[in-house]
C-alpha cells in the first residue's frame, strides 16, 4: 500500500486503526506512523514505523523498489513509534545507511544494538543529493525530543516535518483536502496540546526556520499530509506556540457527595456570559487528553476537588499532575472544593496554582459538607470573575 505525493515520492507507512492508547494519549481516532520513499538515482526511506509493523513497511517499499536498492534510511526522530522498526528495516535493506544527527545516533544506540549499522551523521545545513532531488536537514531540538530533525526536499518544496504538524488520526485518506478540516484541526490541536505544549519556545524557533522555506507540502510523521491547508496549520501552530488564548473558562473538578459539583455548577453559571465559552469538566468523565486539549487555548480555570484523606481526590490530583507537566503558560486560575471534618483539597490546589506560571484570581472557595446559598452566590461571582478575566486575557494575547 502506498500513496503518491509527487512523482517518485510515496507514503509507505502504516495506519494503526485500532490503537486507542498511545502512551496514555487517548487516540480515539487511531493513529498512523508515516514513512516516505523518495526514489531517484539514489533512494531514501524517510522514517520508519513501530516495530510490530516493520514488515508492512517493507512490503510497501518492495511494491515500489528492490529493497537492496535503498541507499538511505533517514531517521528524523528516535522515538520508538518511528524508530523501533529500525533493527528489522536495517537488516532488510542491506545497502542502506542510517542518516541522522549525532544525538539521534546516540539515542538509537541506547535503544538498539547498532554495532553493525552504517551511519551517515548530518547536522543543520547538510544536504544529500539523491540525483534530481536533494535532502536538506534541519535539526529541531526539543520539537519534541533532543535529537529531532526535519528533512526538506527543495525541488518539490516538500517538508518531512516529523511529529510537528501531525495528528493521531487513522484514515484511508492521506491528504488534508480529503477529510473534514475541523476534525483534522481538532486532532492537530489535541496532538499539539498533549505532545508539544512544553516546547512552545522551540516550536517558535522551528517555525521561524520554516518561514524561510518555500512550502508546497508538509508531510508529518502522523496523520494527514498538508497540501492544501498549509496556512491553516501554520497559523494554528503560531497561535499555540505564542500561547494565544480564547475567552474560554474551564471548570475542572472531582466530587464525592456532590458538594464540589454544586460549587462547579455555580461557577459555571456565573461564567456563562456573552462571548465566553465555558466548559465544566468532571475529571472522572473526561480523559486527560481531552482536558489538556481544552486547556491549551482556555484563558482561565477553576480547579476543584472534594477532600479525601486530607488531600485531593485521586483523579483531580492526576489532572493537575498532567497539566503541571505540560505547563501551559499565561492562564489565570482559582481553587475550589469541599471538606468535612478536615480541610485539605482546596488548599492543596491553591498551593499548586502558586507553583504554576499563572495568575491566581482569588483564594480558594471552600465549603464544609454542603454549600450554603451564600457560598453558591460567591461561586457565581467567582464564575463572573473568571469570565471577565478570560475576556481580558484573550483580548491581550498574541
Ligand atoms: Fe511520533 Fe515523538 O514520536
mmCIF file of C-alpha atoms and ligand atoms in Angstrom:
data_model
loop_
_atom_site.group_PDB
_atom_site.id
_atom_site.type_symbol
_atom_site.label_atom_id
_atom_site.label_comp_id
_atom_site.label_asym_id
_atom_site.label_seq_id
_atom_site.Cartn_x
_atom_site.Cartn_y
_atom_site.Cartn_z
ATOM 1 C CA UNK A 1 0.000 0.000 0.000
ATOM 2 C CA UNK A 2 1.407 3.367 -0.938
ATOM 3 C CA UNK A 3 0.194 6.843 -1.852
ATOM 4 C CA UNK A 4 1.886 9.200 -4.288
ATOM 5 C CA UNK A 5 2.869 12.680 -3.049
ATOM 6 C CA UNK A 6 4.914 13.589 -6.126
ATOM 7 C CA UNK A 7 6.388 11.527 -8.944
ATOM 8 C CA UNK A 8 8.672 9.026 -7.218
ATOM 9 C CA UNK A 9 7.818 10.244 -3.714
ATOM 10 C CA UNK A 10 5.337 7.991 -1.920
ATOM 11 C CA UNK A 11 3.839 7.450 1.526
ATOM 12 C CA UNK A 12 4.747 3.910 2.629
ATOM 13 C CA UNK A 13 3.760 3.966 6.327
ATOM 14 C CA UNK A 14 1.241 2.117 8.456
ATOM 15 C CA UNK A 15 -2.299 3.001 9.531
ATOM 16 C CA UNK A 16 -2.964 1.794 13.077
ATOM 17 C CA UNK A 17 -6.760 1.835 13.115
ATOM 18 C CA UNK A 18 -7.383 0.035 16.437
ATOM 19 C CA UNK A 19 -4.942 1.840 18.728
ATOM 20 C CA UNK A 20 -6.759 3.759 21.478
ATOM 21 C CA UNK A 21 -3.925 4.339 23.953
ATOM 22 C CA UNK A 22 -0.667 5.896 22.758
ATOM 23 C CA UNK A 23 1.410 6.053 25.938
ATOM 24 C CA UNK A 24 -1.690 7.334 27.772
ATOM 25 C CA UNK A 25 -2.718 9.671 24.948
ATOM 26 C CA UNK A 26 -6.317 8.821 24.130
ATOM 27 C CA UNK A 27 -6.183 8.060 20.390
ATOM 28 C CA UNK A 28 -9.916 7.883 19.841
ATOM 29 C CA UNK A 29 -9.437 8.027 16.059
ATOM 30 C CA UNK A 30 -6.436 5.687 15.898
ATOM 31 C CA UNK A 31 -3.015 6.718 14.605
ATOM 32 C CA UNK A 32 -0.674 6.465 11.641
ATOM 33 C CA UNK A 33 3.088 6.125 11.508
ATOM 34 C CA UNK A 34 4.064 7.847 8.298
ATOM 35 C CA UNK A 35 7.122 6.844 6.326
ATOM 36 C CA UNK A 36 8.004 8.039 2.850
ATOM 37 C CA UNK A 37 10.075 6.708 -0.026
ATOM 38 C CA UNK A 38 11.988 9.066 -2.321
ATOM 39 C CA UNK A 39 13.201 7.289 -5.463
ATOM 40 C CA UNK A 40 15.894 8.881 -7.573
ATOM 41 C CA UNK A 41 19.373 7.931 -8.750
ATOM 42 C CA UNK A 42 19.654 7.108 -5.067
ATOM 43 C CA UNK A 43 16.701 6.041 -2.970
ATOM 44 C CA UNK A 44 15.871 7.240 0.537
ATOM 45 C CA UNK A 45 13.360 5.963 3.044
ATOM 46 C CA UNK A 46 12.242 8.798 5.316
ATOM 47 C CA UNK A 47 11.481 7.409 8.784
ATOM 48 C CA UNK A 48 10.033 4.056 9.722
ATOM 49 C CA UNK A 49 7.244 2.731 11.934
ATOM 50 C CA UNK A 50 6.611 0.914 15.207
ATOM 51 C CA UNK A 51 8.386 -2.418 15.434
ATOM 52 C CA UNK A 52 5.278 -4.649 15.052
ATOM 53 C CA UNK A 53 4.549 -3.027 11.687
ATOM 54 C CA UNK A 54 8.033 -3.298 10.170
ATOM 55 C CA UNK A 55 7.013 -5.940 7.662
ATOM 56 C CA UNK A 56 4.062 -3.846 6.488
ATOM 57 C CA UNK A 57 6.501 -1.040 5.763
ATOM 58 C CA UNK A 58 8.864 -3.386 3.946
ATOM 59 C CA UNK A 59 6.004 -4.707 1.794
ATOM 60 C CA UNK A 60 5.037 -1.145 0.889
ATOM 61 C CA UNK A 61 8.625 -0.327 -0.056
ATOM 62 C CA UNK A 62 9.010 -3.554 -2.022
ATOM 63 C CA UNK A 63 5.981 -2.632 -4.156
ATOM 64 C CA UNK A 64 7.997 0.331 -5.414
ATOM 65 C CA UNK A 65 11.628 -0.726 -5.440
ATOM 66 C CA UNK A 66 14.075 -3.510 -4.797
ATOM 67 C CA UNK A 67 14.892 -3.473 -1.069
ATOM 68 C CA UNK A 68 18.559 -3.802 -1.925
ATOM 69 C CA UNK A 69 18.318 -0.545 -3.900
ATOM 70 C CA UNK A 70 17.545 1.637 -0.885
ATOM 71 C CA UNK A 71 20.598 3.782 -0.130
ATOM 72 C CA UNK A 72 19.466 5.787 2.893
ATOM 73 C CA UNK A 73 17.128 5.499 5.849
ATOM 74 C CA UNK A 74 16.631 8.991 7.231
ATOM 75 C CA UNK A 75 15.794 8.854 10.928
ATOM 76 C CA UNK A 76 14.363 12.235 11.893
ATOM 77 C CA UNK A 77 13.436 11.108 15.404
ATOM 78 C CA UNK A 78 14.475 8.161 17.569
ATOM 79 C CA UNK A 79 11.208 7.755 19.492
ATOM 80 C CA UNK A 80 10.024 4.153 19.161
ATOM 81 C CA UNK A 81 6.825 4.948 17.249
ATOM 82 C CA UNK A 82 9.106 5.922 14.350
ATOM 83 C CA UNK A 83 12.314 4.049 15.007
ATOM 84 C CA UNK A 84 11.592 0.810 16.860
ATOM 85 C CA UNK A 85 11.234 -0.931 13.472
ATOM 86 C CA UNK A 86 14.762 0.136 12.536
ATOM 87 C CA UNK A 87 16.575 -3.077 13.539
ATOM 88 C CA UNK A 88 14.321 -5.088 11.212
ATOM 89 C CA UNK A 89 14.445 -2.427 8.474
ATOM 90 C CA UNK A 90 18.244 -2.080 8.589
ATOM 91 C CA UNK A 91 18.539 -5.847 8.335
ATOM 92 C CA UNK A 92 16.191 -5.926 5.311
ATOM 93 C CA UNK A 93 17.850 -3.016 3.452
ATOM 94 C CA UNK A 94 21.450 -4.222 3.228
ATOM 95 C CA UNK A 95 22.858 -1.192 1.372
ATOM 96 C CA UNK A 96 21.178 1.486 3.419
ATOM 97 C CA UNK A 97 22.976 3.953 5.657
ATOM 98 C CA UNK A 98 21.073 5.408 8.587
ATOM 99 C CA UNK A 99 21.077 9.203 8.205
ATOM 100 C CA UNK A 100 20.540 11.143 11.433
ATOM 101 C CA UNK A 101 22.192 13.666 13.709
ATOM 102 C CA UNK A 102 24.695 12.750 16.388
ATOM 103 C CA UNK A 103 22.178 12.898 19.236
ATOM 104 C CA UNK A 104 19.838 10.639 17.309
ATOM 105 C CA UNK A 105 22.617 8.114 16.708
ATOM 106 C CA UNK A 106 23.345 8.098 20.450
ATOM 107 C CA UNK A 107 19.670 7.640 21.291
ATOM 108 C CA UNK A 108 19.279 4.841 18.759
ATOM 109 C CA UNK A 109 22.350 3.183 20.286
ATOM 110 C CA UNK A 110 20.677 3.328 23.703
ATOM 111 C CA UNK A 111 17.589 1.562 22.382
ATOM 112 C CA UNK A 112 19.121 -0.887 19.899
ATOM 113 C CA UNK A 113 22.262 -2.837 19.108
ATOM 114 C CA UNK A 114 23.587 -0.602 16.343
ATOM 115 C CA UNK A 115 27.068 -2.112 16.119
ATOM 116 C CA UNK A 116 26.522 -3.319 12.576
ATOM 117 C CA UNK A 117 24.630 -0.244 11.320
ATOM 118 C CA UNK A 118 26.211 2.164 8.852
ATOM 119 C CA UNK A 119 25.548 5.747 9.933
ATOM 120 C CA UNK A 120 25.852 8.980 8.000
ATOM 121 C CA UNK A 121 25.687 11.772 10.561
ATOM 122 C CA UNK A 122 24.223 15.102 9.489
ATOM 123 C CA UNK A 123 23.552 18.482 11.061
ATOM 124 C CA UNK A 124 21.654 21.618 10.127
ATOM 125 C CA UNK A 125 22.762 22.826 6.711
ATOM 126 C CA UNK A 126 23.955 19.449 5.499
ATOM 127 C CA UNK A 127 22.439 18.020 2.349
ATOM 128 C CA UNK A 128 22.462 14.768 0.458
ATOM 129 C CA UNK A 129 21.949 14.750 -3.307
ATOM 130 C CA UNK A 130 19.840 11.845 -4.494
ATOM 131 C CA UNK A 131 20.182 12.806 -8.182
ATOM 132 C CA UNK A 132 17.427 15.115 -9.373
ATOM 133 C CA UNK A 133 16.396 15.722 -5.787
ATOM 134 C CA UNK A 134 18.123 16.826 -2.626
ATOM 135 C CA UNK A 135 17.540 16.139 1.055
ATOM 136 C CA UNK A 136 18.271 19.148 3.291
ATOM 137 C CA UNK A 137 18.438 18.588 7.031
ATOM 138 C CA UNK A 138 17.387 20.975 9.785
ATOM 139 C CA UNK A 139 17.839 19.996 13.410
ATOM 140 C CA UNK A 140 14.846 20.901 15.574
ATOM 141 C CA UNK A 141 15.988 20.092 19.124
ATOM 142 C CA UNK A 142 13.139 19.619 21.621
ATOM 143 C CA UNK A 143 10.433 19.521 18.978
ATOM 144 C CA UNK A 144 9.911 17.391 20.797
ATOM 145 C CA UNK A 145 12.986 15.271 21.682
ATOM 146 C CA UNK A 146 16.607 16.493 21.744
ATOM 147 C CA UNK A 147 17.524 14.582 18.609
ATOM 148 C CA UNK A 148 14.563 15.648 16.454
ATOM 149 C CA UNK A 149 15.161 16.997 12.977
ATOM 150 C CA UNK A 150 13.205 17.629 9.793
ATOM 151 C CA UNK A 151 14.102 16.892 6.180
ATOM 152 C CA UNK A 152 13.325 19.207 3.285
ATOM 153 C CA UNK A 153 13.221 18.499 -0.444
ATOM 154 C CA UNK A 154 13.740 21.914 -2.080
ATOM 155 C CA UNK A 155 12.940 20.724 -5.612
ATOM 156 C CA UNK A 156 9.357 19.930 -4.529
ATOM 157 C CA UNK A 157 9.136 22.404 -1.612
ATOM 158 C CA UNK A 158 8.287 19.373 0.492
ATOM 159 C CA UNK A 159 8.954 19.269 4.235
ATOM 160 C CA UNK A 160 9.079 15.951 6.082
ATOM 161 C CA UNK A 161 8.219 17.580 9.393
ATOM 162 C CA UNK A 162 8.427 14.619 11.779
ATOM 163 C CA UNK A 163 5.957 14.976 14.694
ATOM 164 C CA UNK A 164 5.403 18.686 14.043
ATOM 165 C CA UNK A 165 2.037 19.398 12.376
ATOM 166 C CA UNK A 166 0.998 15.773 12.988
ATOM 167 C CA UNK A 167 -2.256 14.330 14.250
ATOM 168 C CA UNK A 168 -3.237 10.948 15.634
ATOM 169 C CA UNK A 169 -5.867 10.198 13.017
ATOM 170 C CA UNK A 170 -6.152 6.826 11.270
ATOM 171 C CA UNK A 171 -7.845 7.180 7.894
ATOM 172 C CA UNK A 172 -7.639 5.622 4.465
ATOM 173 C CA UNK A 173 -7.150 9.126 3.019
ATOM 174 C CA UNK A 174 -3.723 10.673 3.190
ATOM 175 C CA UNK A 175 -4.325 14.351 2.419
ATOM 176 C CA UNK A 176 -5.814 17.308 4.279
ATOM 177 C CA UNK A 177 -8.277 18.134 1.483
ATOM 178 C CA UNK A 178 -9.835 14.661 1.513
ATOM 179 C CA UNK A 179 -11.305 14.886 5.012
ATOM 180 C CA UNK A 180 -13.353 17.301 7.129
ATOM 181 C CA UNK A 181 -10.908 20.074 8.027
ATOM 182 C CA UNK A 182 -12.313 20.884 11.515
ATOM 183 C CA UNK A 183 -11.796 17.250 12.532
ATOM 184 C CA UNK A 184 -8.208 17.312 11.279
ATOM 185 C CA UNK A 185 -7.606 20.592 13.084
ATOM 186 C CA UNK A 186 -9.086 19.247 16.317
ATOM 187 C CA UNK A 187 -6.743 16.258 16.115
ATOM 188 C CA UNK A 188 -3.800 18.559 15.299
ATOM 189 C CA UNK A 189 -4.689 20.721 18.307
ATOM 190 C CA UNK A 190 -5.009 17.652 20.501
ATOM 191 C CA UNK A 191 -1.603 16.470 19.320
ATOM 192 C CA UNK A 192 -0.001 19.835 19.983
ATOM 193 C CA UNK A 193 -1.662 20.163 23.394
ATOM 194 C CA UNK A 194 -0.616 16.736 24.626
ATOM 195 C CA UNK A 195 2.789 16.275 22.988
ATOM 196 C CA UNK A 196 4.244 19.634 22.052
ATOM 197 C CA UNK A 197 2.952 22.174 24.620
ATOM 198 C CA UNK A 198 6.034 22.141 26.908
ATOM 199 C CA UNK A 199 8.248 23.134 23.988
ATOM 200 C CA UNK A 200 6.494 26.276 22.756
ATOM 201 C CA UNK A 201 9.716 28.328 22.510
ATOM 202 C CA UNK A 202 11.439 25.633 20.477
ATOM 203 C CA UNK A 203 8.373 25.327 18.233
ATOM 204 C CA UNK A 204 8.511 29.072 17.695
ATOM 205 C CA UNK A 205 12.183 28.827 16.680
ATOM 206 C CA UNK A 206 11.354 25.994 14.298
ATOM 207 C CA UNK A 207 8.501 27.946 12.765
ATOM 208 C CA UNK A 208 10.860 30.843 12.152
ATOM 209 C CA UNK A 209 13.199 28.485 10.314
ATOM 210 C CA UNK A 210 10.263 27.048 8.348
ATOM 211 C CA UNK A 211 9.070 30.544 7.452
ATOM 212 C CA UNK A 212 12.130 30.896 5.206
ATOM 213 C CA UNK A 213 11.359 27.668 3.340
ATOM 214 C CA UNK A 214 9.036 27.777 0.363
ATOM 215 C CA UNK A 215 6.472 25.088 1.115
ATOM 216 C CA UNK A 216 4.070 23.282 -1.162
ATOM 217 C CA UNK A 217 3.527 20.275 1.075
ATOM 218 C CA UNK A 218 4.151 19.325 4.718
ATOM 219 C CA UNK A 219 4.365 15.595 5.314
ATOM 220 C CA UNK A 220 4.315 14.869 9.057
ATOM 221 C CA UNK A 221 5.068 11.568 10.740
ATOM 222 C CA UNK A 222 1.464 11.184 11.933
ATOM 223 C CA UNK A 223 -1.882 11.755 10.274
ATOM 224 C CA UNK A 224 -2.758 13.546 7.089
ATOM 225 C CA UNK A 225 -0.344 15.352 4.767
ATOM 226 C CA UNK A 226 -0.847 19.095 4.359
ATOM 227 C CA UNK A 227 -1.017 20.060 0.680
ATOM 228 C CA UNK A 228 -3.971 22.485 0.637
ATOM 229 C CA UNK A 229 -4.432 23.952 4.121
ATOM 230 C CA UNK A 230 -0.795 24.762 4.916
ATOM 231 C CA UNK A 231 -1.595 28.295 6.029
ATOM 232 C CA UNK A 232 -4.288 26.994 8.369
ATOM 233 C CA UNK A 233 -1.959 24.621 10.202
ATOM 234 C CA UNK A 234 0.996 27.027 10.217
ATOM 235 C CA UNK A 235 -1.171 29.827 11.634
ATOM 236 C CA UNK A 236 -2.592 27.449 14.233
ATOM 237 C CA UNK A 237 0.906 26.416 15.341
ATOM 238 C CA UNK A 238 1.962 30.046 15.544
ATOM 239 C CA UNK A 239 -1.017 30.766 17.808
ATOM 240 C CA UNK A 240 -0.479 27.740 20.035
ATOM 241 C CA UNK A 241 3.263 28.384 20.315
ATOM 242 C CA UNK A 242 2.564 32.019 21.226
ATOM 243 C CA UNK A 243 0.123 30.913 23.946
ATOM 244 C CA UNK A 244 -2.820 32.608 22.228
ATOM 245 C CA UNK A 245 -5.973 32.115 24.300
ATOM 246 C CA UNK A 246 -9.704 32.263 23.700
ATOM 247 C CA UNK A 247 -12.277 33.816 26.025
ATOM 248 C CA UNK A 248 -12.790 30.376 27.483
ATOM 249 C CA UNK A 249 -13.231 29.140 31.055
ATOM 250 C CA UNK A 250 -12.629 25.564 32.202
ATOM 251 C CA UNK A 251 -14.208 24.314 35.412
ATOM 252 C CA UNK A 252 -12.234 21.173 36.190
ATOM 253 C CA UNK A 253 -13.319 19.191 39.241
ATOM 254 C CA UNK A 254 -13.949 15.947 41.028
ATOM 255 C CA UNK A 255 -16.651 15.485 43.608
ATOM 256 C CA UNK A 256 -17.516 12.956 46.313
ATOM 257 C CA UNK A 257 -21.020 13.718 47.645
ATOM 258 C CA UNK A 258 -21.886 16.443 45.082
ATOM 259 C CA UNK A 259 -20.914 19.466 47.185
ATOM 260 C CA UNK A 260 -17.937 20.299 44.961
ATOM 261 C CA UNK A 261 -20.198 19.589 41.970
ATOM 262 C CA UNK A 262 -22.662 22.183 43.300
ATOM 263 C CA UNK A 263 -19.836 24.718 43.537
ATOM 264 C CA UNK A 264 -18.749 23.793 39.998
ATOM 265 C CA UNK A 265 -22.317 24.362 38.782
ATOM 266 C CA UNK A 266 -22.447 27.766 40.486
ATOM 267 C CA UNK A 267 -19.077 28.793 38.991
ATOM 268 C CA UNK A 268 -20.204 27.564 35.551
ATOM 269 C CA UNK A 269 -23.456 29.532 35.852
ATOM 270 C CA UNK A 270 -21.595 32.691 36.784
ATOM 271 C CA UNK A 271 -19.042 32.242 33.992
ATOM 272 C CA UNK A 272 -21.749 31.764 31.360
ATOM 273 C CA UNK A 273 -21.539 35.220 29.857
ATOM 274 C CA UNK A 274 -21.966 36.528 26.299
ATOM 275 C CA UNK A 275 -18.845 35.909 24.224
ATOM 276 C CA UNK A 276 -17.369 33.428 26.703
ATOM 277 C CA UNK A 277 -17.100 29.677 26.235
ATOM 278 C CA UNK A 278 -17.479 27.717 29.478
ATOM 279 C CA UNK A 279 -16.648 24.056 29.885
ATOM 280 C CA UNK A 280 -17.308 22.164 33.114
ATOM 281 C CA UNK A 281 -15.182 19.015 33.079
ATOM 282 C CA UNK A 282 -15.660 16.262 35.642
ATOM 283 C CA UNK A 283 -12.244 14.634 35.698
ATOM 284 C CA UNK A 284 -13.563 11.078 36.025
ATOM 285 C CA UNK A 285 -15.784 11.567 32.973
ATOM 286 C CA UNK A 286 -13.224 13.372 30.828
ATOM 287 C CA UNK A 287 -9.973 11.911 29.532
ATOM 288 C CA UNK A 288 -6.755 13.686 30.449
ATOM 289 C CA UNK A 289 -6.097 14.004 26.730
ATOM 290 C CA UNK A 290 -9.317 15.949 26.190
ATOM 291 C CA UNK A 291 -8.710 18.042 29.283
ATOM 292 C CA UNK A 292 -5.242 19.072 28.075
ATOM 293 C CA UNK A 293 -6.640 19.822 24.622
ATOM 294 C CA UNK A 294 -9.224 22.226 26.020
ATOM 295 C CA UNK A 295 -6.682 23.720 28.427
ATOM 296 C CA UNK A 296 -4.390 24.689 25.535
ATOM 297 C CA UNK A 297 -6.407 27.724 24.482
ATOM 298 C CA UNK A 298 -8.524 28.445 27.559
ATOM 299 C CA UNK A 299 -7.683 31.638 29.433
ATOM 300 C CA UNK A 300 -8.941 30.852 32.916
ATOM 301 C CA UNK A 301 -9.619 27.782 35.024
ATOM 302 C CA UNK A 302 -11.390 26.902 38.228
ATOM 303 C CA UNK A 303 -9.886 23.747 39.689
ATOM 304 C CA UNK A 304 -11.810 21.877 42.339
ATOM 305 C CA UNK A 305 -11.912 18.738 44.413
ATOM 306 C CA UNK A 306 -13.618 17.285 47.398
ATOM 307 C CA UNK A 307 -11.249 16.405 50.240
ATOM 308 C CA UNK A 308 -10.222 12.777 50.549
ATOM 309 C CA UNK A 309 -7.649 11.660 53.099
ATOM 310 C CA UNK A 310 -6.604 15.276 53.725
ATOM 311 C CA UNK A 311 -5.888 15.926 50.044
ATOM 312 C CA UNK A 312 -7.358 15.930 46.561
ATOM 313 C CA UNK A 313 -9.329 13.069 45.105
ATOM 314 C CA UNK A 314 -7.014 10.865 43.006
ATOM 315 C CA UNK A 315 -8.391 11.833 39.591
ATOM 316 C CA UNK A 316 -8.141 15.538 40.426
ATOM 317 C CA UNK A 317 -4.532 15.044 41.523
ATOM 318 C CA UNK A 318 -3.817 13.169 38.274
ATOM 319 C CA UNK A 319 -5.314 16.002 36.220
ATOM 320 C CA UNK A 320 -3.190 18.607 37.990
ATOM 321 C CA UNK A 321 -0.106 16.438 37.672
ATOM 322 C CA UNK A 322 -0.702 16.140 33.919
ATOM 323 C CA UNK A 323 -1.257 19.892 33.490
ATOM 324 C CA UNK A 324 1.846 20.609 35.563
ATOM 325 C CA UNK A 325 3.956 18.550 33.169
ATOM 326 C CA UNK A 326 2.504 20.230 30.087
ATOM 327 C CA UNK A 327 2.787 23.633 31.771
ATOM 328 C CA UNK A 328 0.675 25.831 29.520
ATOM 329 C CA UNK A 329 1.587 29.427 30.312
ATOM 330 C CA UNK A 330 -0.289 32.644 30.972
ATOM 331 C CA UNK A 331 -3.540 31.362 32.473
ATOM 332 C CA UNK A 332 -5.409 32.719 35.473
ATOM 333 C CA UNK A 333 -6.906 30.248 37.936
ATOM 334 C CA UNK A 334 -8.630 29.691 41.248
ATOM 335 C CA UNK A 335 -9.193 26.720 43.539
ATOM 336 C CA UNK A 336 -12.435 25.447 44.991
ATOM 337 C CA UNK A 337 -13.694 22.405 46.827
ATOM 338 C CA UNK A 338 -15.317 20.888 49.846
ATOM 339 C CA UNK A 339 -14.356 19.200 53.075
ATOM 340 C CA UNK A 340 -15.998 17.565 56.070
ATOM 341 C CA UNK A 341 -14.168 17.473 59.386
ATOM 342 C CA UNK A 342 -10.673 18.016 57.990
ATOM 343 C CA UNK A 343 -9.524 20.505 55.357
ATOM 344 C CA UNK A 344 -7.197 19.614 52.509
ATOM 345 C CA UNK A 345 -8.179 19.623 48.834
ATOM 346 C CA UNK A 346 -8.934 23.295 48.047
ATOM 347 C CA UNK A 347 -5.852 24.353 49.989
ATOM 348 C CA UNK A 348 -3.662 21.854 48.110
ATOM 349 C CA UNK A 349 -5.000 23.099 44.773
ATOM 350 C CA UNK A 350 -4.430 26.694 45.847
ATOM 351 C CA UNK A 351 -0.782 25.897 46.661
ATOM 352 C CA UNK A 352 -0.455 24.086 43.340
ATOM 353 C CA UNK A 353 -1.625 27.202 41.472
ATOM 354 C CA UNK A 354 1.159 29.148 43.210
ATOM 355 C CA UNK A 355 3.694 26.846 41.555
ATOM 356 C CA UNK A 356 2.311 27.288 38.044
ATOM 357 C CA UNK A 357 3.254 30.148 35.677
ATOM 358 C CA UNK A 358 -0.253 31.511 36.169
ATOM 359 C CA UNK A 359 -2.039 34.350 37.922
ATOM 360 C CA UNK A 360 -4.129 33.410 40.939
ATOM 361 C CA UNK A 361 -7.512 35.098 40.611
ATOM 362 C CA UNK A 362 -8.630 34.698 44.201
ATOM 363 C CA UNK A 363 -8.201 32.480 47.244
ATOM 364 C CA UNK A 364 -9.870 29.094 47.430
ATOM 365 C CA UNK A 365 -13.652 28.848 47.501
ATOM 366 C CA UNK A 366 -14.368 26.291 50.236
ATOM 367 C CA UNK A 367 -17.432 24.696 51.665
ATOM 368 C CA UNK A 368 -17.861 22.420 54.676
ATOM 369 C CA UNK A 369 -20.207 19.499 53.967
ATOM 370 C CA UNK A 370 -22.770 21.411 51.842
ATOM 371 C CA UNK A 371 -22.523 24.825 50.176
ATOM 372 C CA UNK A 372 -24.837 27.407 51.704
ATOM 373 C CA UNK A 373 -26.893 29.715 49.427
ATOM 374 C CA UNK A 374 -24.414 32.492 50.248
ATOM 375 C CA UNK A 375 -21.492 30.311 49.209
ATOM 376 C CA UNK A 376 -23.212 29.353 45.947
ATOM 377 C CA UNK A 377 -23.681 33.040 45.234
ATOM 378 C CA UNK A 378 -19.970 33.518 45.924
ATOM 379 C CA UNK A 379 -19.358 30.726 43.405
ATOM 380 C CA UNK A 380 -21.425 32.553 40.782
ATOM 381 C CA UNK A 381 -19.448 35.717 41.491
ATOM 382 C CA UNK A 382 -16.217 33.763 41.085
ATOM 383 C CA UNK A 383 -17.534 32.485 37.736
ATOM 384 C CA UNK A 384 -18.194 36.048 36.586
ATOM 385 C CA UNK A 385 -14.657 36.975 37.614
ATOM 386 C CA UNK A 386 -13.256 34.031 35.616
ATOM 387 C CA UNK A 387 -15.285 35.082 32.561
ATOM 388 C CA UNK A 388 -14.193 38.702 32.791
ATOM 389 C CA UNK A 389 -10.555 37.736 33.168
ATOM 390 C CA UNK A 390 -10.846 35.282 30.265
ATOM 391 C CA UNK A 391 -12.046 38.093 28.007
ATOM 392 C CA UNK A 392 -9.190 40.344 29.093
ATOM 393 C CA UNK A 393 -6.535 37.651 28.580
ATOM 394 C CA UNK A 394 -7.953 36.666 25.187
ATOM 395 C CA UNK A 395 -8.002 40.295 24.046
ATOM 396 C CA UNK A 396 -4.445 40.839 25.210
ATOM 397 C CA UNK A 397 -2.937 37.587 23.943
ATOM 398 C CA UNK A 398 -0.718 37.117 20.908
HETATM 399 FE FE1 LIG B 1 5.677 10.379 16.981
HETATM 400 FE FE2 LIG B 1 7.735 11.822 19.147
HETATM 401 O O1 LIG B 1 7.080 10.435 18.162
#
